[in-house]
Amino acid sequence: MALDTVAIAQTTPDDIQPFAQLGLKADEYARIKEILGRRPTSSELAMYSVMWSEHCSYKSSKVHLKQFGDKAPKSDALLVGIGENAGVVDVGQGYAVTFKIESHNHPSFVEPYQGAATGVGGIVRDILTMGARPVAVMDPLRFGPADAPDTRRVLPGIVAGVGGYGNCLGLPNIGGEVIFDETYAGNPLVNALCIGVMKHSDIKLAKAAGAGNLVVLYGAKTGGDGIGGVSVLASETFGSGGSTKRPSVQVGDPFVEKVLIECSLEIFAEDLVVGIQDLGGAGLSCATSELASGGSGGMKVALDKVPLRDPSLSPEEILMSESQERMCAIVEPEKLARFLEICAKWDVTVTAIGEVTDGDRLIITWNDQVIVNVPPRTVAHEGPVYNRPMAQPAYIDDVNSQVVQLPIPSSAAEIRATVLQLAGTPNLADKSWVTSQYDKYVQGNTIQSQPDDSGMIRIDEKTHLGVAISTDANANWSYLNPYQGAKLALAEAARNIATAGARPLAVTNCLNFGSPEDPGVMWQFAESVRGLADGCLEMGLPVTGGNVSFYNQTGAVAILPTPVIGVLGVIDDVRTRTPMSFDVAGLDLYLLGDTHADLAGSEWAFMHGQRVGQSPTADLGREMRLIEVLLAGREEKIFSAAHDLSQGGLSAGLTEMVLRHSVGATITLADVGISLLSESPGRVIVAIEASKTDALSTLAAKYHITLSKLGTTGGDSLIINDAVISLAELRTAHTATFPKLFG
Amino acid sequence: MRVGVITFPGTLDDRDAARAVIAGGAEAVALWHADADLKNVDAVILPGGFSYGDYLRCGAISRFAPVMKLVIEAAGKGMPVLGICNGFQVLCESHLLPGALTRNSDLHFLCRDQEIEITNTQTAWTSSYSVGQKIVIPLKNGEGSFQCDDETLAQLEGEGRVIARYVGQNPNGSRNLIAGISNARGNVVGLMPHPEHAIDALTGPTAEGLGFFTSILNAMVK
Amino acid sequence: MAKIVVDVMLKPEILDPQGNAVASALPRLGFTFATSVRQGKRFEIEVVGDPTSEQLAEVEKAAEVLLSNPVIENYVVRVEK
Amino acid sequence: MAKIVVDVMLKPEILDPQGNAVASALPRLGFTFATSVRQGKRFEIEVVGDPTSEQLAEVEKAAEVLLSNPVIENYVVRVEK
Ligand SMILES: Nc1ncnc2c1ncn2[C@@H]1O[C@H](COP(=O)(O)OP(=O)(O)O)[C@@H](O)[C@H]1O
Ligand SMILES: [Mg+2]
């Protein structure tokens, strides 16, 4: 197997290279030649091809994502913004919190368990890389129809994978989503979010500074994982010597990652690294080029020093391998001995593979022969940028001009049937079958988790400072109106944490879409980004990072536009949070917010196979006033409970509340059908003691939020007008669905 | 009094166990799996987690950690030892306790608030409870099904060494609903659910797990 | 009585965390014989009487769709006394 | 090259939820051949050269103390080509 070196490349400028098989376009290949002033070596070609892929370069999304910076609201809380592995926000008392969400959609369809597991592993390393101890995870998931045979393969595997990896790391799972829609058949969405906590002074960045400092690779050995694509290089360029059977599926080892976390945190605590980067997508190609370009640019790496699990790997494959559980640190030479000691304590494989150099070239050698000599910025940051054509798809006008036609219950029997049906429909049914497979208690700081509106963890045991986080997407609305859909998801996520009494602080997002080469999908994407950026500006919340997943598409059918928005907030004392439900009789129930006939894009419409009409219009000014009511109500101890309304409207909200502590309620509603089924945004149910009535009215009036009485708590039934639903039958309807579907 | 909490590679609930020890009124002493002495502790807790990834069998590899030799020795001399979840598995693999913990009968990891009944209050770790007392504490594991042969089971039952049983539906297929057992002397206890996650209703379902950590104080005072 | 055995192993190029854990535990216990350990699954299937070739063909199919995941695993079906 | 194989199975009297799950999944997929399914572990151990009888004796020991739990499992050691 011949080695392609820079020297050879210089003398054989006309060699044909398989750039197209590696996913590069002819003009992209031409640009690489122009940058280098010669043809790339096969190793350079490998690096550029992975780093310039959609996944790593954001070439289709970059022009749009710019808005998150351009429209960014001024925020004192933002310590590290977009561009690093994860954003970092100041949450007070000297603490900083980092959080980010990432997708692992395609791998999870191919191998659900490992795909989901390594998705969790990847985002946890991103958080660790910032210098933080990972403290919790969340998992927004989307699947094909609940009763489809393939969903029975995909869902249990993904859930087991999320749990298998997260549980083994000792990270409590504090929330997520499980949503079904036929467009996700063949394209399940596995988004994974991780939260980490550190002190301000502990923040670490991905930069290789200081000539003479060492490049240290530690963690798992490198195998042939995730480099199915590069076998084309091995076979085409190198004849049949190289192995062509490389697994495109990565297998995770959560135990190794757990040890890597503890080992890294000890290393950080002793301040032994100048810069650090995890190895995720594009492996060493990404880590070396990003670290180098984060510094002054100069770096030398001896690739043959990389510890291998599979000795037959070629240099090209090593550069592209996506083996999990690896980290790359920049270490001052005098600190190396201690670094190695800590790795030895944890039994972690560690090797110095290179050093930071003067100059601005990334030079990689293989047995002393130069196989890569590139300006690292051109690999990491100066990839192609596309302004892809986009056009409003034809369906928009069509569906927007139609009106949903739905049965609206009015008799007692119809109300009963409707409430029970909603309680058990897969999108709204109890998710314990999923979440009981996740450890929610480990670390001992979980304050809220499923089925609460948001996840909440305590950060400081003495002061009781905490953070809350929620992720949301309403793809039905995004389908009808992607601009509004993104804003509404943002509002919902913010509202979800505010109901508990946490003040929204910062935003992350995972934008899941079909093919960017489809102008209609590109338009959905652009509108979603515009909506989110406008919404964040209006609400004063900075976007700290995120992820884009394109090509979630089966044939011509794209998934619903699914921008998953995560909002993080702070609460000064977790003991005083507002709980999601009441556990006593005799409280008064009120609705904050206005109810309109918002049935388009609702769960009720979905259950009737209707995806037409106009989505609600986000009124973020009102959402912000509602948030103030929720925060003030918590501070003034007005609320006994508060619960956000979203999918399934009042019917679902009441169901969740009465079942939580098995205390019923008696509700009186005018226009009962619409009241129960409408999904008008910006609404929250609150429970108060009668003595707080005036305080509540004053608060609602102050912030111009409509207040209406719903009823009172108590009894062992949910009574709505003259419809009586016993908690026992409601519970059965709510909890039977998942076990029945998934065993 | 000093209660050691052992950390193996992959242990997860060590900080929680230490927090519970302190809440119970004792001093928590961190022990590392590779330690060559027990740092003068009066009792030892093997906490939950996935030591060595729980590969091969839960607890099978940890059993051979250097610190375990010392624990086995000390246990033989009567030192109180509590194994929670993964710690219980390590104690079984070490033959300090009989039986074995196998895959949950439905094959899923299960995390839920579990009611258990305390059935023996004569051990070093259960004296704060009364016989028949029911408490709710978290259960969270994938391999919590207690199995042993009929003879061992008869012996455990006959000698009153089942210290806690699941109430209601069997969560994992354990024989005789066994949630925890002790050795003959009562100083070594293994428990599948997690009392250390029920010492404060803010972060756990109840504070009813605290009794395990106050019991140990009584045991020492005696 | 004879039974059908299906051995399912991770493909050689796939990371085997369990096998690795065993491989690194062995020397700590003084066992130095292994250069590599891989851990897989073994299914013992009993049928009425002795296995027929039709049954073996069926087991092959089941091994492919249920007992193994062809993306990451290989399997072998055989009869054992 | 030959390798040493250790098969570890749950003792017949010990509940095998994994085997049972497979046994009940098979008929749902239309496979009716099995009267019972047990699931165990298979370890493939590679040594330098062909296994010697000393090595096999060592593997027996390792199977006894590490690879199996005698409380619930039986093991068999053999050489496979
Ligand atoms: N939808 C998005 N919104 C904001 N920032 C994004 C988005 N997608 C990606 N980013 C940012 O772009 C940078 C590169 O993203 P990514 O390649 O996912 O990081 P990593 O290399 O750590 O996986 C990160 O800082 C990330 O936060
Ligand atoms: Mg990263």
mmCIF file of C-alpha atoms in Angstrom, chain A residues 110-111 114 224-225 245-247 249 251-253 309-310 325 347, chain C residues 10-18 20 24 28 69 71-72 74:
data_model
loop_
_atom_site.group_PDB
_atom_site.id
_atom_site.type_symbol
_atom_site.label_atom_id
_atom_site.label_comp_id
_atom_site.label_asym_id
_atom_site.label_seq_id
_atom_site.Cartn_x
_atom_site.Cartn_y
_atom_site.Cartn_z
ATOM 1 C CA VAL A 110 -29.516 2.246 11.018
ATOM 2 C CA GLU A 111 -28.635 0.936 14.489
ATOM 3 C CA GLN A 114 -25.764 2.426 19.206
ATOM 4 C CA GLY A 224 -12.295 2.037 11.885
ATOM 5 C CA ASP A 225 -15.600 3.417 13.133
ATOM 6 C CA LYS A 245 -14.961 -3.319 5.176
ATOM 7 C CA ARG A 246 -15.025 -0.499 7.643
ATOM 8 C CA PRO A 247 -18.053 -0.173 9.888
ATOM 9 C CA VAL A 249 -21.764 2.383 12.603
ATOM 10 C CA VAL A 251 -20.226 1.584 18.880
ATOM 11 C CA GLY A 252 -19.955 3.443 22.140
ATOM 12 C CA ASP A 253 -18.311 2.424 25.377
ATOM 13 C CA ARG A 309 -7.486 -0.603 17.896
ATOM 14 C CA ASP A 310 -7.118 -1.879 14.369
ATOM 15 C CA GLU A 325 -14.625 8.476 23.666
ATOM 16 C CA ASP A 347 -6.329 3.675 33.303
ATOM 17 C CA LEU C 10 -19.746 -8.634 16.957
ATOM 18 C CA LYS C 11 -18.018 -8.253 13.620
ATOM 19 C CA PRO C 12 -14.263 -8.157 14.065
ATOM 20 C CA GLU C 13 -13.991 -4.488 13.132
ATOM 21 C CA ILE C 14 -16.654 -3.409 15.633
ATOM 22 C CA LEU C 15 -15.596 -2.184 19.066
ATOM 23 C CA ASP C 16 -16.357 -4.779 21.752
ATOM 24 C CA PRO C 17 -16.403 -2.979 25.107
ATOM 25 C CA GLN C 18 -17.374 -6.127 26.997
ATOM 26 C CA ASN C 20 -12.143 -5.443 26.194
ATOM 27 C CA SER C 24 -8.016 -6.115 30.718
ATOM 28 C CA ARG C 28 -4.962 -8.171 36.805
ATOM 29 C CA ASN C 69 -28.167 -7.285 14.010
ATOM 30 C CA VAL C 71 -25.163 -4.190 10.750
ATOM 31 C CA ILE C 72 -22.754 -5.010 13.549
ATOM 32 C CA ASN C 74 -22.226 -12.088 12.485
#
